[in-house]
CSV table of C-alpha atoms and ligand atoms in Angstrom, one decimal:
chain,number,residue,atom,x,y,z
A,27,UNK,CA,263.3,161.7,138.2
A,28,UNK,CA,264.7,159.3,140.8
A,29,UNK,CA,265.0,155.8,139.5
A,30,UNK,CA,262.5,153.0,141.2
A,31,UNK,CA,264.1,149.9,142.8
A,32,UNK,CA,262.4,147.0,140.4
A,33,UNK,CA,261.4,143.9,141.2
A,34,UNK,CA,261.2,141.0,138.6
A,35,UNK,CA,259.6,138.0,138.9
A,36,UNK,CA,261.2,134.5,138.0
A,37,UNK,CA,265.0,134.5,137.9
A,38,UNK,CA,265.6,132.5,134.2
A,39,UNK,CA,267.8,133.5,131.2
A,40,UNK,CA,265.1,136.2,130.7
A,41,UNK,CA,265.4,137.6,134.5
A,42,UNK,CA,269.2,137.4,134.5
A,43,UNK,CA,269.0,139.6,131.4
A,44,UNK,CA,266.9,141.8,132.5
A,45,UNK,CA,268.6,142.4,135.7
A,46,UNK,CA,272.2,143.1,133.3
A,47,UNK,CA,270.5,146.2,131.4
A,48,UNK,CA,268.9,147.3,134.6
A,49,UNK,CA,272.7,147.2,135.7
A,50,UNK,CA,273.3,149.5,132.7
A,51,UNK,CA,271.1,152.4,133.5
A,52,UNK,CA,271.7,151.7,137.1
A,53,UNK,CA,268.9,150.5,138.9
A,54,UNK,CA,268.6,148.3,141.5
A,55,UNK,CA,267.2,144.8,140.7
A,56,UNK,CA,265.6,142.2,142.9
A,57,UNK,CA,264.5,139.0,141.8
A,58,UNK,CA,261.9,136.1,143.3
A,59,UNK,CA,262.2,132.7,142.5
A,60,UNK,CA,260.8,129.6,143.2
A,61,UNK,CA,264.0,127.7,141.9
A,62,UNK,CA,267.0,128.2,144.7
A,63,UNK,CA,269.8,127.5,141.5
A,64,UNK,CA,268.0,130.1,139.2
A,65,UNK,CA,270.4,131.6,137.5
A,66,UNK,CA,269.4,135.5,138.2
A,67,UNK,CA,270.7,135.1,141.0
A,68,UNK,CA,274.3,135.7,139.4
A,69,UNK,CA,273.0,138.7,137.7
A,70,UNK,CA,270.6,140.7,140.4
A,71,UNK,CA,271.9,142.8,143.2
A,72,UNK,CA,269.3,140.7,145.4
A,73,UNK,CA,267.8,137.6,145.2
A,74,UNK,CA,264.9,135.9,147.0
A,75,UNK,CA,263.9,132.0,146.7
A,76,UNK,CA,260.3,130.8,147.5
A,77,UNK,CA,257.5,130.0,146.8
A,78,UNK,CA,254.8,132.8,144.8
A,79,UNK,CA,251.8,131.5,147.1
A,80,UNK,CA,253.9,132.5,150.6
A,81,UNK,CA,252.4,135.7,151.4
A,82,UNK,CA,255.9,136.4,153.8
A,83,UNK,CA,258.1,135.8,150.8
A,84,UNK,CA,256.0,138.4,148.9
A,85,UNK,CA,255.8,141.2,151.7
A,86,UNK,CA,259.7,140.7,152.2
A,87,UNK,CA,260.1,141.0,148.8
A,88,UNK,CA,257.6,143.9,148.0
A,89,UNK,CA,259.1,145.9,150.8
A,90,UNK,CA,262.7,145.8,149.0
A,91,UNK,CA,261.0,146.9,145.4
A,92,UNK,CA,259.3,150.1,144.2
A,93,UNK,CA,257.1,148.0,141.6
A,94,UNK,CA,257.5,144.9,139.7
A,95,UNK,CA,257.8,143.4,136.6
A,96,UNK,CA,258.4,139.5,135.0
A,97,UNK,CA,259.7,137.2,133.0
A,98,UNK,CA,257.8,135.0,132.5
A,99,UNK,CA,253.8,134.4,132.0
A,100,UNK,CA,253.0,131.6,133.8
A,101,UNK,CA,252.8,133.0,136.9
A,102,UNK,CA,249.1,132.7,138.8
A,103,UNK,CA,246.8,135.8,138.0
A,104,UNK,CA,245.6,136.1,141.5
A,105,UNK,CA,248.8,136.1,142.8
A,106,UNK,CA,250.1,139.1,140.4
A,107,UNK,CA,246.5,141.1,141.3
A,108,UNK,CA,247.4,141.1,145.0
A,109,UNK,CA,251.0,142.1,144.2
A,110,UNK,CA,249.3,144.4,142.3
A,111,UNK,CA,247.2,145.4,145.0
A,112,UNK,CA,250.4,146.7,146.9
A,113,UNK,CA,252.8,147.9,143.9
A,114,UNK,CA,252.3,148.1,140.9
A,115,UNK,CA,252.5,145.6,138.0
A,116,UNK,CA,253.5,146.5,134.7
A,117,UNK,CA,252.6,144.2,132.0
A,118,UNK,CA,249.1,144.5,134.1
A,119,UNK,CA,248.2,141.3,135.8
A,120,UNK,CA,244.7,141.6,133.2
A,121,UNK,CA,247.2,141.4,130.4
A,122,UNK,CA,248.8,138.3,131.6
A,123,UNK,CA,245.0,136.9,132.9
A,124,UNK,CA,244.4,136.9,129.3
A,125,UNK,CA,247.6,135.7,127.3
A,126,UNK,CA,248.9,133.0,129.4
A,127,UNK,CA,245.3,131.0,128.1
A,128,UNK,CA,246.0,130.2,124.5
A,129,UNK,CA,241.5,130.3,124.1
A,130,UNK,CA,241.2,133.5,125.5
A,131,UNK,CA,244.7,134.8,123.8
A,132,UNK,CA,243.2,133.3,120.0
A,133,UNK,CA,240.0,135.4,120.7
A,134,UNK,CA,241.5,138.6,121.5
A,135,UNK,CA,243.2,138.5,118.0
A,136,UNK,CA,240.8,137.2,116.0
A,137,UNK,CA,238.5,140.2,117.7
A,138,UNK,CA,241.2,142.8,117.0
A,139,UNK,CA,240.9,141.4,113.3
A,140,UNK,CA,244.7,139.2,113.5
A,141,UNK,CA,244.4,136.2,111.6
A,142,UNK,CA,245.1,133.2,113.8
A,143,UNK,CA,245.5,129.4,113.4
A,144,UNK,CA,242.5,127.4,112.8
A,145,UNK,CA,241.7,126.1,116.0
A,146,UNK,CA,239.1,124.9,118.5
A,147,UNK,CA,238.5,124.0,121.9
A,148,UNK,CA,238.5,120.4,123.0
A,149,UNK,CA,237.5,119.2,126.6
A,150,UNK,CA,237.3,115.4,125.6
A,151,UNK,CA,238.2,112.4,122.8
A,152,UNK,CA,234.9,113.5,120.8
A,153,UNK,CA,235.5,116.7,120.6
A,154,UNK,CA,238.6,115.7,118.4
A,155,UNK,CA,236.6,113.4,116.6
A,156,UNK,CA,234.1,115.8,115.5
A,157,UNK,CA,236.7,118.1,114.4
A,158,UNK,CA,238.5,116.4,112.2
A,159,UNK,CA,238.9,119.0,110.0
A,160,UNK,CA,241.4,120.9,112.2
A,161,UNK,CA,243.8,117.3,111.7
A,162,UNK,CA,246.9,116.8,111.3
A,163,UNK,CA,247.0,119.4,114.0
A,164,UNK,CA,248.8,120.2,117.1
A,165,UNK,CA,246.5,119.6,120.6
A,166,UNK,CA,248.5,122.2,123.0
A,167,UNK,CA,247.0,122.7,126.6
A,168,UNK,CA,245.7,126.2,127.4
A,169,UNK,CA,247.9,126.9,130.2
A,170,UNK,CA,251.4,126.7,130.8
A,171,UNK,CA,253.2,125.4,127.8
A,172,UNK,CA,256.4,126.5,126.3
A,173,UNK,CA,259.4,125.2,124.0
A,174,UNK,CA,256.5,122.7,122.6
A,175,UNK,CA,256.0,121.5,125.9
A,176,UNK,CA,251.8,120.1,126.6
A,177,UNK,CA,251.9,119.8,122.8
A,178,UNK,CA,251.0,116.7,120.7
A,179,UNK,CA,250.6,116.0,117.2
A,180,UNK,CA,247.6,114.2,116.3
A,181,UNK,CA,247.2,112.7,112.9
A,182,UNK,CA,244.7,110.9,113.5
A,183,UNK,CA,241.6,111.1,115.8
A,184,UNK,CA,242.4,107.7,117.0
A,185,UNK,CA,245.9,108.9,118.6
A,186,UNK,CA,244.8,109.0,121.7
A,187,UNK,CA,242.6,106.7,124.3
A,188,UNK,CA,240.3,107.5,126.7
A,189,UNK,CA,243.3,107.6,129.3
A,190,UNK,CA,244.5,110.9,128.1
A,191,UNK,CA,244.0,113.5,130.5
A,192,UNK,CA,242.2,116.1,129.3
A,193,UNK,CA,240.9,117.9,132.5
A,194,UNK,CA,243.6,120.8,131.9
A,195,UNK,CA,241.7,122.0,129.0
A,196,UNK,CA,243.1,122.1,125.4
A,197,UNK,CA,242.9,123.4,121.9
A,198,UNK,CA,242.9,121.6,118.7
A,199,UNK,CA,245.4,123.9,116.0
A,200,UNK,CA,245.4,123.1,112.6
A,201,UNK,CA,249.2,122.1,111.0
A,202,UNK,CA,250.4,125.1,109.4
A,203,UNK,CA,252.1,124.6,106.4
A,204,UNK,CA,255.3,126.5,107.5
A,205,UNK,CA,257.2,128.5,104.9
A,206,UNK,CA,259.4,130.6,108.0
A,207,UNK,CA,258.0,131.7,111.3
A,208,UNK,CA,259.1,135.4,112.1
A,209,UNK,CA,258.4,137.4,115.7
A,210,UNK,CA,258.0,141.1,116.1
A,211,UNK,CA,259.3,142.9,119.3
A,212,UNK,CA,257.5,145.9,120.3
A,213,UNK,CA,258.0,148.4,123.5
A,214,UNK,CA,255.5,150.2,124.3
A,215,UNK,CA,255.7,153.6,126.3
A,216,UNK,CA,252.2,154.9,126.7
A,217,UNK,CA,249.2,155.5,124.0
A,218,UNK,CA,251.2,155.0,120.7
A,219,UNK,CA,254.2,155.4,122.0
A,220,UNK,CA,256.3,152.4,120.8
A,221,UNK,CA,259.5,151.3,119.9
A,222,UNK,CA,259.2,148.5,117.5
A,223,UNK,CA,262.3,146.5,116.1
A,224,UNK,CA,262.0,144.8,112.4
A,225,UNK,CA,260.4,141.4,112.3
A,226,UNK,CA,262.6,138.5,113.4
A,227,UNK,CA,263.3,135.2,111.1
A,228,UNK,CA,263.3,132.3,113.4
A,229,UNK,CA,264.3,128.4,113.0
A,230,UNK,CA,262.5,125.9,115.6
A,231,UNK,CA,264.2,122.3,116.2
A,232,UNK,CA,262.0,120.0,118.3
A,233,UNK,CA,259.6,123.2,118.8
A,234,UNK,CA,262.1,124.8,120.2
A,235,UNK,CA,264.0,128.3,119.1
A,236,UNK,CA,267.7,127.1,117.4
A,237,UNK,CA,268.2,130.2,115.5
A,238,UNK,CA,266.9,133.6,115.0
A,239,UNK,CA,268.1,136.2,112.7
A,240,UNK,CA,267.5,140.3,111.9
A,241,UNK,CA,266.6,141.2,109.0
A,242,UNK,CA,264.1,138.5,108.7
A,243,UNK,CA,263.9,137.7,104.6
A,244,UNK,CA,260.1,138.5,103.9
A,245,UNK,CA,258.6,140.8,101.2
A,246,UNK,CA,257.9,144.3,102.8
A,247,UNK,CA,254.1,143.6,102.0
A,248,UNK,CA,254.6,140.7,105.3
A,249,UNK,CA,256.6,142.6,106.7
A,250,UNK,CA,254.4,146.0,107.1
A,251,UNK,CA,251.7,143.6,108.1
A,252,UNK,CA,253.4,141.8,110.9
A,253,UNK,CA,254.6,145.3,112.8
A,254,UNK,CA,250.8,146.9,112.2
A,255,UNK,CA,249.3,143.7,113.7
A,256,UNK,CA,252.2,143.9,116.6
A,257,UNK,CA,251.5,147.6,117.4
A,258,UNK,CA,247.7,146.7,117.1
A,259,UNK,CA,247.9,143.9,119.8
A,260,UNK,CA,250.3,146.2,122.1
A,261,UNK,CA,248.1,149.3,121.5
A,262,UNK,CA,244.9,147.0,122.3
A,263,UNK,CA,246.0,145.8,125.3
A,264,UNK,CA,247.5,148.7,126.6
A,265,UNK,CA,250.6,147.0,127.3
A,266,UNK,CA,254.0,148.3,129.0
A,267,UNK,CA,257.1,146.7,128.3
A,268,UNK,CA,258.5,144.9,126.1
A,269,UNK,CA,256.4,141.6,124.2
A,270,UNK,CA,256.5,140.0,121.2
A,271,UNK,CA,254.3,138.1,118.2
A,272,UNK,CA,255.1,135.6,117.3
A,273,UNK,CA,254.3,134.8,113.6
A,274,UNK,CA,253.8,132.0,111.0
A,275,UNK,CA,254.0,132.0,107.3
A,276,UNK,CA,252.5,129.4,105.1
A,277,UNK,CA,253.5,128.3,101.8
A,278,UNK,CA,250.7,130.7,100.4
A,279,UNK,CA,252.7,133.6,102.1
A,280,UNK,CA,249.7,134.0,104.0
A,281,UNK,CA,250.4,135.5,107.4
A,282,UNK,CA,248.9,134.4,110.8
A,283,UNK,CA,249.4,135.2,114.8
A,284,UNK,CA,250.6,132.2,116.5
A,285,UNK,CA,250.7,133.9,119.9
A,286,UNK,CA,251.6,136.8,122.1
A,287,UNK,CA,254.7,136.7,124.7
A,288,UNK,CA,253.5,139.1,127.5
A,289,UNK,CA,257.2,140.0,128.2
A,290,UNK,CA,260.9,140.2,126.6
A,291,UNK,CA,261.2,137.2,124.5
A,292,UNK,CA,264.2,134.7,122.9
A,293,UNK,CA,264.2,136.1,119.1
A,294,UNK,CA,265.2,139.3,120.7
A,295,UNK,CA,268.2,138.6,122.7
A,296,UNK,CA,269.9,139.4,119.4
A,297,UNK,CA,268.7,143.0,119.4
A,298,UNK,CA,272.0,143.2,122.6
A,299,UNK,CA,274.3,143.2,120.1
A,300,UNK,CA,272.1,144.4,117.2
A,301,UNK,CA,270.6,147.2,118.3
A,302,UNK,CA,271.4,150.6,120.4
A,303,UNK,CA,268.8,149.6,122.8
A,304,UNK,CA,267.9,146.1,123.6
A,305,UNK,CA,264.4,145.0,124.2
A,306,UNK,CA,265.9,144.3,127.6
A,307,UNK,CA,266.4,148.1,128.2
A,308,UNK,CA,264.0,148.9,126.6
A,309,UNK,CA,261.2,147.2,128.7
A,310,UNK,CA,263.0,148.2,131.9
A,311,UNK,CA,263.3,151.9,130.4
A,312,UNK,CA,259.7,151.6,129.7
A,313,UNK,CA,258.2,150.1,133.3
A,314,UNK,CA,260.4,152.3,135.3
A,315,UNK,CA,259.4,155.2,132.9
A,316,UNK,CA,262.8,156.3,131.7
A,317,UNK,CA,263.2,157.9,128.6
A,318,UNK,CA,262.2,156.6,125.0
A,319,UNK,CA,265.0,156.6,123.1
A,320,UNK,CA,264.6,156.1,119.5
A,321,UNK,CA,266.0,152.6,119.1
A,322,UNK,CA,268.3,151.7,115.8
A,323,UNK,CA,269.8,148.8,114.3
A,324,UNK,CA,273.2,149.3,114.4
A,325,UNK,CA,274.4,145.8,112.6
A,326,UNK,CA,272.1,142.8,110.9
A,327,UNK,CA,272.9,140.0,113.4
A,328,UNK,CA,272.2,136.0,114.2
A,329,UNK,CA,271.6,134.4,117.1
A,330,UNK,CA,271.8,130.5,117.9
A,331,UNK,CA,270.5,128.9,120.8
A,332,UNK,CA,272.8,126.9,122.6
A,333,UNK,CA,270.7,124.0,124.4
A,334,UNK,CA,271.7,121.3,126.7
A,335,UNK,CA,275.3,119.7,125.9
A,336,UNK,CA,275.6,122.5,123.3
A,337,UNK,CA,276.9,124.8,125.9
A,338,UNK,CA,280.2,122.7,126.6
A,339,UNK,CA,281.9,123.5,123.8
A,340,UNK,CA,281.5,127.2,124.1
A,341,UNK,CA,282.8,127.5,127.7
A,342,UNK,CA,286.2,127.7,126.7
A,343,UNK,CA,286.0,128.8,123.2
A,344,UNK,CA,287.6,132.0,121.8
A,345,UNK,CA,285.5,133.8,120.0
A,346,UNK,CA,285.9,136.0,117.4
A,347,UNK,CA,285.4,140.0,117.5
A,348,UNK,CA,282.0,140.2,116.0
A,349,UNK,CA,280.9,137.2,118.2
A,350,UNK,CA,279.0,137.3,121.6
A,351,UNK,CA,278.7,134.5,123.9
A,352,UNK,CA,276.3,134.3,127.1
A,353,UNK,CA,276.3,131.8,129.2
A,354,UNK,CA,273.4,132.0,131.5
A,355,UNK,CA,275.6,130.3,134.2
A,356,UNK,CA,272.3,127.3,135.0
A,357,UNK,CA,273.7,124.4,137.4
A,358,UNK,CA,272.6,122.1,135.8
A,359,UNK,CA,272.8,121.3,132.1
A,360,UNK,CA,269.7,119.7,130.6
A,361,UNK,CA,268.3,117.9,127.3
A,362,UNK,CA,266.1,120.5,125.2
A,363,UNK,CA,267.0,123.5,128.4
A,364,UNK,CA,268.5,126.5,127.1
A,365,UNK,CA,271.9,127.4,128.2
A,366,UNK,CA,273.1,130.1,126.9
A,367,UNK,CA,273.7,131.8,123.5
A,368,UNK,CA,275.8,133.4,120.8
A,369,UNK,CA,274.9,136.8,118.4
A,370,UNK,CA,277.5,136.9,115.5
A,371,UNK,CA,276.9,140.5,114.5
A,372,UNK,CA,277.6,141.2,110.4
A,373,UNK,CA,280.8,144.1,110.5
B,409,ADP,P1,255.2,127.4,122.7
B,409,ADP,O1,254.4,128.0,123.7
B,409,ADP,O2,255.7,126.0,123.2
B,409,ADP,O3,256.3,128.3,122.1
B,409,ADP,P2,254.0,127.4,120.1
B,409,ADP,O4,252.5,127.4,119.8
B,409,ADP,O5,254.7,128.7,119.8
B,409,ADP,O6,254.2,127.0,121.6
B,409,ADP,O7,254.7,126.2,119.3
B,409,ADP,C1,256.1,126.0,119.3
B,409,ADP,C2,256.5,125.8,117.8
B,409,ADP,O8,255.9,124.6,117.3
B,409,ADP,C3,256.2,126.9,116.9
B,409,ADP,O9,257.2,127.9,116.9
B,409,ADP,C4,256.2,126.1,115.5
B,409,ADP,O10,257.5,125.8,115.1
B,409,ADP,C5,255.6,124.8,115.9
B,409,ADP,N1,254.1,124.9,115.8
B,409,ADP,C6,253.2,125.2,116.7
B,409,ADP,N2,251.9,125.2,116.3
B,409,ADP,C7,252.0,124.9,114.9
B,409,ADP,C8,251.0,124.8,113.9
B,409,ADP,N3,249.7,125.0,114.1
B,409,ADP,N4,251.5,124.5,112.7
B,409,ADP,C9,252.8,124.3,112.4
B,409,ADP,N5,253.8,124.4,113.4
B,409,ADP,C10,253.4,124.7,114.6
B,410,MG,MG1,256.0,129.9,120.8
């Protein structure tokens, strides 16, 4: 089988590594970005910058790439369909369509049975004053938030004024009463064909990812559940690739979906060092249809998060033999961005 050219939308930490285990089982990467200082670009074997809505920057960069993937979900669904329309897209573009809305992504699990958040939707000030049930909770917009960003914490229904915005659309999510938050990374091949790596222990500072680590300390009842409700929500959506759930437990040990990454996703960049196959190579493996490999845990490992001014001090650090730094080479370091990381593997 001759191996496809891939293209990979968005050129982030996620793109750049990608484009390394692509490297790996050598095939050819090329990336499009809308940032010109992406970092992919020091990882891809070709990079494009422009903007997704240029139809000449998408015919010059479908003409290089045999079909296309992405890293990230925010991308417009009518621009993936068209791509789709000429190559082909795998997560499908009716998978993202229907994650990258946190309404619509809630009411696919709750219909696949997954418990979820309490939640509801809120176009305007009374709808949070008629639910005040669903407070202390978290008002997050539908669409394109990440690392807590388009999230506020509402306490009280009078937190806000009639000046907040709320034509984007939101939802309203009850405050969990976190014990941990875990995440399960699945790769699925084809109709229950998966690869599925142990759930994931995670630690959020600010809302965003600090530390993750494999194996994630939960009783195997948790534990069985999270990876049956992962394979469900792959198998249901007939995804290919890598995603992930993401998980929260309460102080009840009571298990709920928080939501679905349609693509390769932070908690796993430890499986690199953990694992015989990353969830890197194993999405490309599974887009470009390479062989399924079974996938093993070679060492229990932890990952931290090295965000904004953390990065300095690892530049020039020496690190030890079971310790694996990345620096995702970004120009420009950033409050709350993520610059790199490091897996400390257990020998
Ligand atoms: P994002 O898309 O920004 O990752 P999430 O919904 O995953 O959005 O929220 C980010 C983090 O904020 C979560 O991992 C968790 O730590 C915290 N959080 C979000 N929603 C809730 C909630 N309903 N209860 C408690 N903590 C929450
Ligand atoms: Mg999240």
């Amino acid at each position: 089988m001759s191996k496809p050219d891939l293209g990979i939308i968005g050129g982030g930490q996620l793109g750049s590594l990608l484009a390394s285990a692509a490297k790996k089982l050598n095939i050819k990467t090329v990336i499009l970005s809308d940032d010109k200082d992406a970092p992919a670009i020091n990882f891809a074997d070709e990079f494009i910058y422009g903007d997704y809505q240029d139809i000449n920057i998408i015919n010059n960069f479908l003409e290089k790439v045999d079909l296309v993937t992405y890293e990230f979900e925010n991308i417009p669904y009518e621009i993936l369909k068209k791509i789709n329309e000429i190559k082909s897209v795998l997560p499908s573009p009716e998978i993202n369509k229907l994650i990258q809305n946190r309404l619509t992504e809630k009411e696919f699990l709750n219909k696949n049975n997954i418990t979820t958040t309490k939640y509801v939707s809120i176009n305007d000030l009374d709808d949070i004053k008629i639910n005040d049930k669903f407070i202390p909770g978290l008002l997050k917009t539908c669409t394109l938030g990440y690392d807590g960003k388009g999230q506020y914490k509402i306490n009280n229904a009078n937190d806000l004024n009639n000046d907040f915005d709320f034509s984007k659309g939101y939802i309203l999510e009850k405050i969990v009463n976190l014990k941990k938050e875990i995440s399960v990374v699945v790769t699925r091949f084809g109709h229950q064909k998966y690869e599925i790596y142990d759930p994931i222990e995670n630690y959020h500072e600010d809302q965003i990812l600090k530390h993750s680590k494999i194996p994630a300390d939960i009783s195997d009842e948790i534990k069985n559940k999270a990876l049956d409700w992962a394979k469900k929500v792959a198998e249901e959506l007939d995804y290919i690739g890598t995603m992930c759930v993401e998980f929260f437990i309460d102080k009840n040990n009571n298990l709920y979906a928080n939501e679905v990454a349609p693509r390769v996703h932070n908690s796993g960049h430890l499986t690199i060092n953990s694992h015989n196959i990353s969830q890197f190579e194993n999405h490309i493996r599974a887009v470009c249809g390479l062989e399924k490999l079974e996938t093993k845990k070679i060492y229990n490992a932890k990952m931290l998060n090295l965000i904004g001014e953390d990065i300095l001090e690892y530049k020039n650090k020496k690190f030890k033999e079971n310790e694996f730094f990345y620096d995702y080479l970004k120009k420009e370091v950033k409050a709350k961005r993520k610059m790199g990381h490091l897996t400390t593997i257990e020998k």
